[in-house]
Amino acid sequence: MDETRRPAAAARAFWTLAAAGAAVLALALGAAHYMELHGHVVTGMSNQVVWGLPHVFAIFLIVAASGALNVASIASVFGEADYKPLSPLSVLLTVALLAGGLLVLVLDLGRPERLVVAATHYNFRSIFAWNMILYNGLFAICALYLWALLERRLAPLAKPVGLAAFAWRVILTTGTGSIFGFLVARQAYASGVIAPLFIALSLAWGLAAFHLAQAFFARLAGEAMDAAMLVRVRRLLGIFVVAALYFVAVHHLTNLYWAKQAAFERFILVGGAPYPALFWIGFVGLGSLVPLALLFHPRFAGARATSVAAALVALGAFAFLYVFIIGGQVFPLEIFPGYEARSAFHDGRVGSYAPSLPEFLLGTGGLAAAFLVALVGARALPILPAAAPAIPAAAAK
Amino acid sequence: MAMAGFPRGSLRPALAAALLLGAVAAGAGALAAGPSLDPARAGPCVEDPKLMRRSHMDFLKHDRDDTVRRGIRPAKHSLAGCVDCHANAKDGRVLGSDGHFCQGCHSYAAVKLDCFDCHAATARPAQTASAVPGAAR
Amino acid sequence: MNPVDKRRREFLGGAAALAGAMIAPGVFLYDYAQAKAPGEPASGKVRWGMLVDTTKCESGCNDCVVACNTEHGLPEATRATDAQWIRKVELKDLRSGKAISAPVMCQHCAEPPCVDVCPTGASFKREDGIVLVDRHTCIGCRYCMMACPYNARSFVHEPTTGQKPDVPRGKGCVESCTLCVHKVDRGGTPSCVEACAAAGHEAILFGDLNDPQSEISRRIASVATTQLRADLRTDNGVRYRGL
């Protein structure tokens, strides 16, 4: 490639991508304004399905944010020096994904303009209130972490701050899972296993997001990815996907053993279209088994197959969360065991949910916001290992 | 550059002074006139009107917590109480035009008024019936 | 509660008990629970509750729902996004086929999950057991709706009109049965209870669960009653007979 043209081409690519991201974000802000003006009646959400597609996007982003920190943690907590050059990208991605997720969550509130109330009134019995503290704390820790990674004089701080970030995000994802795990009355949730399940999911989704980001930036720079590192990332992602599958299986097996959960399990795993298809084909098949084949079969050892696997894991994440969040709500609460119930307010009846365009746009705005933060961050800061030394990829190897 | 900029620059203080004078004059004129509100019900307010003008929002906020959270009813400073007394004699409301009590003053002071997004802007029936037309300024 | 209020409450409570004892043992001039004077805060000595007698509730009768809508300025619910503070549930015993009809509303739990999960403390329980939403601090996150075991809460999905002076409500907040707190604080009775009595059913009884002499306490002491989802130990203020 003509070396003199590269900076100009890179700048053009940056501005094109930034404009595209900003356009998607602008659409999302417009959609949020529309929802705010007319109320949630313009969404598919109702008094039965109170959390919808925006929450699928938001929880994906927040859970993946925690997992995106994997690479930095492996370097600074577990002392694997090979991962160290990738640490800044890992931390930046955590900040980006978390920002995207929180943006969606906040803009979906019934009264988003009362964010200051949420910041000044805390009910410490609420895991939701704790999460707000945990999310903001992660921002602060990540900012310090990034600083320590990029500023040579702060290098000694990298390890302790890395350790703090690791502990913090494990607690944070425990909190995110517990938002559902603590819902004592809901058959779909109300389980302690949801916290470790969410941690396993975060490891897989976060590493998938990290790999996609790394591949994206490598492609932008026109460089190949480190082959040895690729092998390790593939193996790690595979292990995380298996771990997530394991916890999902434990959750469902527990439920299947309990007579009181039989009807719900039949609904979510067999009978209640479209949720069983999304679960089995979307999450288990395309989102877990196919990526596992791509990651562990020697025939698919390349960077491209790894990217496909990571993208499928992310896609499976959306299928999983759609079933988990929306499937869990459309199934009616069992208020009268032993009776068949019916009323004008959801009793004894499976609810329906059809997402509307504004809520979809709001969700994609979260992805766009995460993309923009990562893109701008990577351009403004010496985040990428390839950006520092001007050594061709082949020579670096 | 300096030459070209000079004449324009010299005009600026004069323009600013004129604008300032104009604004002060307009402001003074408006202040003298005050908001023209429909006369509210006769009788004393729960507090001195001067104090109310400045602090009604604080009284309301304090008593709203007493009422909502502690069940203290009736509150001395309740929004429904404001509406009962200050409702327009014709339509029984405090909103509708700049002549209506709440809207008129808030529009004059350019302060956003969102109480009535949720609260009724209409006087309670019993109170309207006993409303005495007359000024209470 | 600040200590002065607590002391004053204890003093008043003691004074009232003393006066009661002095007037005539066994004779109550008024139901003690109803004695909240205007301007007094709700008292923790009282626990407001209701007893729904399903043996008296008529299938197909909707008077309590209509009365609730009228009292609170709620439009008639036709869509899944419309608010319903009280609903009639028609039940069929899966084994015997026996049909039962009952109203369901906020159960005013002593251990309300909605209050536990609310991030801002907007969901709260009054001293006298009434569970409410403070709409001034509700941010509309709907977590309480996820947590409520009884589907008792609604989210205001649209801009509102025609609010009642005593019942402010607006878009973007969560709401539910207030036990007609604005009437109860003035010594009144919830509208659903009045409507049910007016229809001649008297299937809903309202009163102080803490006062052993109240009609509701005497009924609960004499007939078998249950709480919905008693397994959750939320200790509901609303009890049911015949379930």
Coordinates of C-alpha atoms in Angstrom, one line a residue, chain A residues 10 16 36 47 56 62 75 90-91 124 131 138 193 203 212 256 274 311 336 353:
Chain A
A10 CA -7.6 6.3 7.6
T16 CA -17.3 8.0 7.4
E36 CA -41.2 10.6 25.6
N47 CA -48.8 -3.5 31.6
V56 CA -32.9 -6.7 25.5
I62 CA -24.3 -3.9 30.0
A75 CA -3.2 -9.4 31.6
S90 CA -10.4 -4.0 26.4
V91 CA -11.0 -1.2 29.0
F124 CA -30.5 0.6 49.5
N131 CA -26.5 -1.3 40.2
L138 CA -17.1 1.0 36.9
V193 CA -28.2 -19.3 39.7
L203 CA -17.5 -13.6 29.8
L212 CA -15.1 -8.2 16.9
L256 CA -37.9 -29.0 35.3
P274 CA -41.9 -18.0 19.2
A311 CA -20.9 -12.5 15.7
F336 CA -54.2 -18.7 42.2
Y353 CA -45.6 -8.5 22.5

